[in-house]
Coordinates of C-alpha atoms in Angstrom, one line a residue:
X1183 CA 89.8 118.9 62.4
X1184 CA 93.0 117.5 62.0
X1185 CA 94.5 119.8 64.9
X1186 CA 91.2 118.8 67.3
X1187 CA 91.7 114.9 66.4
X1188 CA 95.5 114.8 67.4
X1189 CA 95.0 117.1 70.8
X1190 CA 92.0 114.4 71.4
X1191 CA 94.3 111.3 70.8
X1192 CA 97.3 113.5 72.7
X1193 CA 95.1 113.8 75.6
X1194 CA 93.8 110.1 75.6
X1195 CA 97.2 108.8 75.9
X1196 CA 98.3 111.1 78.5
X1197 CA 95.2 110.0 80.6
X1198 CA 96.2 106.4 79.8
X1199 CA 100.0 107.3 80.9
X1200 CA 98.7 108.1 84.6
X1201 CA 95.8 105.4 85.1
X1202 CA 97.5 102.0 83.0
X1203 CA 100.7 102.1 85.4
X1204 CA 98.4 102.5 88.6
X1205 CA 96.0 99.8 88.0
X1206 CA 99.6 97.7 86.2
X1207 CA 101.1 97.9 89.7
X1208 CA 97.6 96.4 91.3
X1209 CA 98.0 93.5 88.4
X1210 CA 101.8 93.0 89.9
X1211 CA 100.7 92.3 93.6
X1212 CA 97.6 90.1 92.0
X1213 CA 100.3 88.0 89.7
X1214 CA 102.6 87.6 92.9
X1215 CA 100.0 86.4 95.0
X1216 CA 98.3 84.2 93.0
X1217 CA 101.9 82.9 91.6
X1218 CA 103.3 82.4 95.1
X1219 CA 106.3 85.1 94.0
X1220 CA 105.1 86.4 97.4
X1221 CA 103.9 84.7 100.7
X1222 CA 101.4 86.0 102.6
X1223 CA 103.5 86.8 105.4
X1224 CA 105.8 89.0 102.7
X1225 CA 102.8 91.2 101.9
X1226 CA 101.9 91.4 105.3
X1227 CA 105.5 92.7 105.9
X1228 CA 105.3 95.0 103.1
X1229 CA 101.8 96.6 104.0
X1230 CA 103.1 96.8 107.6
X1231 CA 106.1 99.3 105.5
X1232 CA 103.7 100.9 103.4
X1233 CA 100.9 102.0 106.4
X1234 CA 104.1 102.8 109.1
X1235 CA 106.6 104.0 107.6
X1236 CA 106.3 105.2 103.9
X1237 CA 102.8 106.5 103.9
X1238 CA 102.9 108.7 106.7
X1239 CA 105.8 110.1 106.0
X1240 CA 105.1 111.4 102.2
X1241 CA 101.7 112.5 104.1
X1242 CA 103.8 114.5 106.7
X1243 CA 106.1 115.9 104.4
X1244 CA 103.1 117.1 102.5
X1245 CA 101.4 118.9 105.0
X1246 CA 104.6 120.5 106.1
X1247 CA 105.9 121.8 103.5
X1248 CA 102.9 121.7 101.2
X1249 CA 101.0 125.6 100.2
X1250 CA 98.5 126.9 102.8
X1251 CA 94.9 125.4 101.6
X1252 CA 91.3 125.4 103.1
X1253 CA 90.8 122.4 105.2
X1254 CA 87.4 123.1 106.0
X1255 CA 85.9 123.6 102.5
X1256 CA 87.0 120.2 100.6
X1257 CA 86.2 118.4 103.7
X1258 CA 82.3 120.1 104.2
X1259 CA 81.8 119.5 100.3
X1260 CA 83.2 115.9 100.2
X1261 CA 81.5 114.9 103.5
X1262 CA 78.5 117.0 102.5
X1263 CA 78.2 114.0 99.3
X1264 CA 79.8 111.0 101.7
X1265 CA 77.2 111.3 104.4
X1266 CA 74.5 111.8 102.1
X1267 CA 74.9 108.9 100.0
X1268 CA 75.9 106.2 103.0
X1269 CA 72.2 107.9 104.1
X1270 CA 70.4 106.8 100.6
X1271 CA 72.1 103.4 100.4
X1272 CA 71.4 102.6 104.6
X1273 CA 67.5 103.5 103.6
X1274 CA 67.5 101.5 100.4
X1275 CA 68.6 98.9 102.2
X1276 CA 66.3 99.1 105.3
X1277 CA 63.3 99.3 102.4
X1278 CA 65.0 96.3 101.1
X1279 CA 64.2 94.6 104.0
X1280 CA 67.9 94.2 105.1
X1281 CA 68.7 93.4 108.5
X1282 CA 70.6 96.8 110.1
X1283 CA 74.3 95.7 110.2
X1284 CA 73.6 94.5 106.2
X1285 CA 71.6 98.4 105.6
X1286 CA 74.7 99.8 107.6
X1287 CA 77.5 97.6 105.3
X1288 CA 76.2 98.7 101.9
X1289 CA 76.1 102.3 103.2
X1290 CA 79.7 102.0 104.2
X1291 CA 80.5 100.1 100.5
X1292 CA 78.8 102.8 98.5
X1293 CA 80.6 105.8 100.6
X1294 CA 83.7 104.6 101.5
X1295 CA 86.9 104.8 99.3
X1296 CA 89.8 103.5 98.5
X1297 CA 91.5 107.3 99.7
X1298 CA 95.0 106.3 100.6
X1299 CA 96.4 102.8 98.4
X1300 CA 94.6 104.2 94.9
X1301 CA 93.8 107.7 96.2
X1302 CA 97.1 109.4 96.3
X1303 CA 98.8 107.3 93.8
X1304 CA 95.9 108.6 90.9
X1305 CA 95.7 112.0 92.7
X1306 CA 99.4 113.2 92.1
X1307 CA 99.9 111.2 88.9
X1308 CA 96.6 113.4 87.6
X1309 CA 96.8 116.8 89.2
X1310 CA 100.7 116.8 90.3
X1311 CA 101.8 117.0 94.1
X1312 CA 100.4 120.0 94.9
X1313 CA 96.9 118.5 94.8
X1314 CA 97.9 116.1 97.7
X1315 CA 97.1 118.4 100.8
X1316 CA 93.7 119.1 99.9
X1317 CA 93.9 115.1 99.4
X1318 CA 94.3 115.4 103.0
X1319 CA 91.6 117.0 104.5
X1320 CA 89.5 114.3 103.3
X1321 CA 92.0 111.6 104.5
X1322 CA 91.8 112.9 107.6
X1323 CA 88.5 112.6 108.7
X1324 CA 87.6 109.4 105.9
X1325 CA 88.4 106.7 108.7
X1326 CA 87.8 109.2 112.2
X1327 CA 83.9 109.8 110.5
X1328 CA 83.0 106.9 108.3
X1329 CA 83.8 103.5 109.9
X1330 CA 82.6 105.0 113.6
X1331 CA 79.3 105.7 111.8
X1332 CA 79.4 102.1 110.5
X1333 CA 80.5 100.3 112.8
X1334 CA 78.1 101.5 115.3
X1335 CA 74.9 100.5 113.3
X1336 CA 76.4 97.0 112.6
X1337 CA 77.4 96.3 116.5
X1338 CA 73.7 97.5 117.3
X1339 CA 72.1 95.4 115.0
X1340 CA 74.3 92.5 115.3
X1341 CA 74.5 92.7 119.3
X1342 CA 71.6 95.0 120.3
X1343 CA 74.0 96.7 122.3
X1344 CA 72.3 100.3 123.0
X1345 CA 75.4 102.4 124.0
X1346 CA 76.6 103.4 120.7
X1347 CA 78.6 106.3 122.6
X1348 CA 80.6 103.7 124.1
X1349 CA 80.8 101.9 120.6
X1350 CA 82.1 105.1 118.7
X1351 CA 84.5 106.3 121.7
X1352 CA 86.2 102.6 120.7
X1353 CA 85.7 102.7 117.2
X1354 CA 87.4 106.3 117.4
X1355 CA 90.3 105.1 119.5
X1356 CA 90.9 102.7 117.2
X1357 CA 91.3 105.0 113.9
X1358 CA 93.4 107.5 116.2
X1359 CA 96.1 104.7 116.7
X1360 CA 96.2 104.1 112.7
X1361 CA 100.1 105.6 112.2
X1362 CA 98.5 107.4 108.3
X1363 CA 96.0 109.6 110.5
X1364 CA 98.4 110.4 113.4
X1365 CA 101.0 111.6 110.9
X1366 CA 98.4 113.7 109.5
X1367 CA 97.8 115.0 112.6
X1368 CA 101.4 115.4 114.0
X1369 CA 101.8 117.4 111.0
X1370 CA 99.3 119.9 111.4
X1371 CA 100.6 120.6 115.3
X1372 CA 104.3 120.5 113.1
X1373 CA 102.5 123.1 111.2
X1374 CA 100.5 125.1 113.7
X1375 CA 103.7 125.6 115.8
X1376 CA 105.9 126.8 112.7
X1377 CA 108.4 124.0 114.0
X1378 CA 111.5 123.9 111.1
X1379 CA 112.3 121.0 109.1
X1380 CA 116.1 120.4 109.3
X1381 CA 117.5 119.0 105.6
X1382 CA 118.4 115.9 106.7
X1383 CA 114.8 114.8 108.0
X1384 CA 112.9 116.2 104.8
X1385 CA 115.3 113.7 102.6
X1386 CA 114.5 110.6 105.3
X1387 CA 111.0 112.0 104.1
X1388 CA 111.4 112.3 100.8
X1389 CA 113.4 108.7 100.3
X1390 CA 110.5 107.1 102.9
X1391 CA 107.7 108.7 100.8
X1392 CA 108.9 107.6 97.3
X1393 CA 109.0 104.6 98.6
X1394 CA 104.9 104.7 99.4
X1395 CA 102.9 104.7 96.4
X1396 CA 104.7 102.1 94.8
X1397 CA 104.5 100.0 97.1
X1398 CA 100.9 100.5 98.4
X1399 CA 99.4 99.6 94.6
X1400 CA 101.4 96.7 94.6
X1401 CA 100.3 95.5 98.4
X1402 CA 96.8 96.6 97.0
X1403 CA 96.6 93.8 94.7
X1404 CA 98.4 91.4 97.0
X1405 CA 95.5 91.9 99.4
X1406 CA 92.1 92.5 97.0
X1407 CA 89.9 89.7 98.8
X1408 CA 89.0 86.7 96.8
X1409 CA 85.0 87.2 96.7
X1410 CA 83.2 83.3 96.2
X1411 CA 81.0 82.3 94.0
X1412 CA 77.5 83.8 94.1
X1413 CA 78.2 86.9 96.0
X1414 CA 77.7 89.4 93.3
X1415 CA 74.3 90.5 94.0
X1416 CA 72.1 93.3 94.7
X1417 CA 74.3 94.6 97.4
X1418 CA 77.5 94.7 95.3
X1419 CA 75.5 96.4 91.9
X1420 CA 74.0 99.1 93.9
X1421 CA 77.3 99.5 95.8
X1422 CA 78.9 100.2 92.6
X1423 CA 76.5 102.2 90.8
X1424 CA 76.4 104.5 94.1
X1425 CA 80.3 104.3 94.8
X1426 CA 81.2 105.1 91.3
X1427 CA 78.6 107.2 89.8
X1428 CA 76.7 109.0 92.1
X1429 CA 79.0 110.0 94.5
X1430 CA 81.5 111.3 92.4
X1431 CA 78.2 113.5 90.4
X1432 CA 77.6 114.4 94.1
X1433 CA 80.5 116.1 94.9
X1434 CA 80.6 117.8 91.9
X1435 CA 77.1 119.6 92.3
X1436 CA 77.8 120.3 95.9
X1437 CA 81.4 121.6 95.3
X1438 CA 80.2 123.9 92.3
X1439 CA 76.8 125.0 94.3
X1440 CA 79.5 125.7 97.1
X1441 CA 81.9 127.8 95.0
X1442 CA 85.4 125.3 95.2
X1443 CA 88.3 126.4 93.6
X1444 CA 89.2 124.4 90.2
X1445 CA 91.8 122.4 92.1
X1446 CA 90.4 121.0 95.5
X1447 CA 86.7 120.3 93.2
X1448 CA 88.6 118.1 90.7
X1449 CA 90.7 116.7 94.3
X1450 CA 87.5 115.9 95.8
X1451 CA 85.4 114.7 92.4
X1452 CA 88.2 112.1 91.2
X1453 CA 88.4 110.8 95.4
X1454 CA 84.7 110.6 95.5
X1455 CA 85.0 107.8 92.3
X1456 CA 87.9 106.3 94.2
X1457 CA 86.8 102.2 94.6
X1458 CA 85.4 100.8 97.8
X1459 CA 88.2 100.6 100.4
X1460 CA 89.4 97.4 101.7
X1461 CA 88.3 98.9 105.6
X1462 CA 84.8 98.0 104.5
X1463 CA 85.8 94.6 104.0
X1464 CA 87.7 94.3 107.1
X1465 CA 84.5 96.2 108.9
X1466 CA 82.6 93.3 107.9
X1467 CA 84.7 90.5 109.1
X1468 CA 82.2 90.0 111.7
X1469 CA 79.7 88.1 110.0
X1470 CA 80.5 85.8 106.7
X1471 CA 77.6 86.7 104.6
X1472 CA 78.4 90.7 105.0
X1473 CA 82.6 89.9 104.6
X1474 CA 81.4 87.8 101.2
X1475 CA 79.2 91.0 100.2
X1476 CA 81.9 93.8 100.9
X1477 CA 85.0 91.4 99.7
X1478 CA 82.7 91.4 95.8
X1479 CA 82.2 95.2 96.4
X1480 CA 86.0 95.9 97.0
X1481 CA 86.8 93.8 93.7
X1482 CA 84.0 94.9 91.6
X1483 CA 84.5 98.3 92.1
X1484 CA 88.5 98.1 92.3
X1485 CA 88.1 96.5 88.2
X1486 CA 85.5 99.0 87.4
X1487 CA 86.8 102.4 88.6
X1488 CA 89.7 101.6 85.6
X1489 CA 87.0 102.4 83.3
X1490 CA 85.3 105.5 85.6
X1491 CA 88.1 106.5 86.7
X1492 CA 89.2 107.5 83.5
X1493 CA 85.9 108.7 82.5
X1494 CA 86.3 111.2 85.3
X1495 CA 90.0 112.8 84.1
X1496 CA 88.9 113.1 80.8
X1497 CA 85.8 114.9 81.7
X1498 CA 87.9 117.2 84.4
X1499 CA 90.4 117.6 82.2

């Protein structure tokens, strides 16, 4: 008994060890925004070194160098869950009564995480850098599928425009310029080509990359929108409920029904309870009362996944 209680305590702390100084660099960037440490235009700066420079090059130093792993399984399993649930939460919202671009925003909230800021950082503090290139096969195709999808429905509801392949050719033009994706990419051609990596380019990569997580948790707090009063309502609790718990529960039935390997399954279940991303925010910025709804979901889901997020190690663990 003795033995059992002091592995449970040894295990509790070592869970604590890798979420606490995650969500204690989110609390930095909160302190230094709301304390002025940092101006606006210094985060700004910051997240412009984090999304262009530091992040893409621990992701292409990953891929490159990483073990050889199955892109396509992780990816059908996770997107297998991702579609399915932005599918429940669009119809819930259509029987709701919401308008489409409101039924389209709380599909993207309750699908779409936080895969790259609190993503990564959790991912190789729990499951050690060898769990970051199946990490990739999700990060991938998270933007290039998801905001497409979304931003489509709202720009038809919101415009009536009826060429949504002119809407997701844009939409998709616009994820392929984001510098985290193309790295991903570059580094698969890198990869494909059996190009070699010269020693003084895999320490720029390795100096540039430390550099990124870091950083991108305290930027992540720096940024978390301010939701007003009043906008924590139906939208924001079924958000959650769907973002945090089912999703993740999704994954894991689909990824066991499907037969994926110990690692990539807990990769994919512990990304699947990732928060809301702060894209679904910035998605919405085209009407007030959906940018009100997503900023609450972002937050509320951002100080929740502390708790199910550590819910989820423990139980993988």
């Amino acid at each position: 008994m003795k033995i059992g209680r002091h592995c449970s305590i040894h295990a509790t702390m070592s869970l604590l060890t890798i979420i606490l100084p995650v969500f204690a660099l989110i609390a930095i960037g909160v302190i230094a925004r709301q304390r002025r440490l940092l101006e606006p235009l210094a985060f700004r700066g910051l997240t412009d070194v984090v999304f262009f420079l530091a992040m893409p090059a621990l992701l292409f130093g990953a891929i490159v160098q990483g073990p050889t792993f199955d892109l396509v399984g992780i990816a059908s399993v996770y997107f297998a869950a991702c579609l399915t649930i932005f599918a429940c939460a669009l119809t819930l919202g259509r029987l709701l009564k919401f308008p489409l671009p409101r039924a389209a925003m709380l599909g993207l909230n309750a699908s779409y995480g936080n895969t790259v800021m609190l993503g990564i950082p959790i991912i190789v503090a729990a499951l050690g850098a060898e769990a970051l290139p199946p990490l990739l096969a999700i990060i991938a195709l998270h933007s290039a599928i998801m905001l497409p999808l979304a931003g489509t429905l709202v720009e038809i509801g919101t415009t009536g425009q009826r060429r949504p392949l002119a809407i997701v050719t844009g939409a998709l033009n616009r994820t392929l310029r984001n510098p985290i994706i193309m790295s991903i990419v570059i580094a698969f051609l890198w990869r494909a080509l059996q190009l070699p990596l010269p020693g003084p380019l895999r320490e720029l990569l390795r100096l540039l990359g430390a550099a990124g997580i870091p950083l991108a948790l305290i930027c992540l707090g720096g940024s978390l929108p301010a939701p007003k009063a009043g906008a924590l309502g139906m939208d924001t609790v079924i958000a959650t409920v769907l973002k945090l718990a089912a999703m993740p529960a999704l994954v894991w039935v689909i990824g066991r029904w499907a037969g994926l390997p110990a690692l990539p399954l807990a990769v994919a279940v512990i990304t699947a309870g990732m928060p809301t991303g702060a894209n679904a925010f910035l998605l919405a910025r085209r009407a007030d009362d959906l940018l009100e709804i997503s900023a609450a979901t972002v937050v509320a889901t951002t100080l929740l996944s502390l708790l199910t997020l550590y819910g989820l190690l423990h139980a993988l663990a």
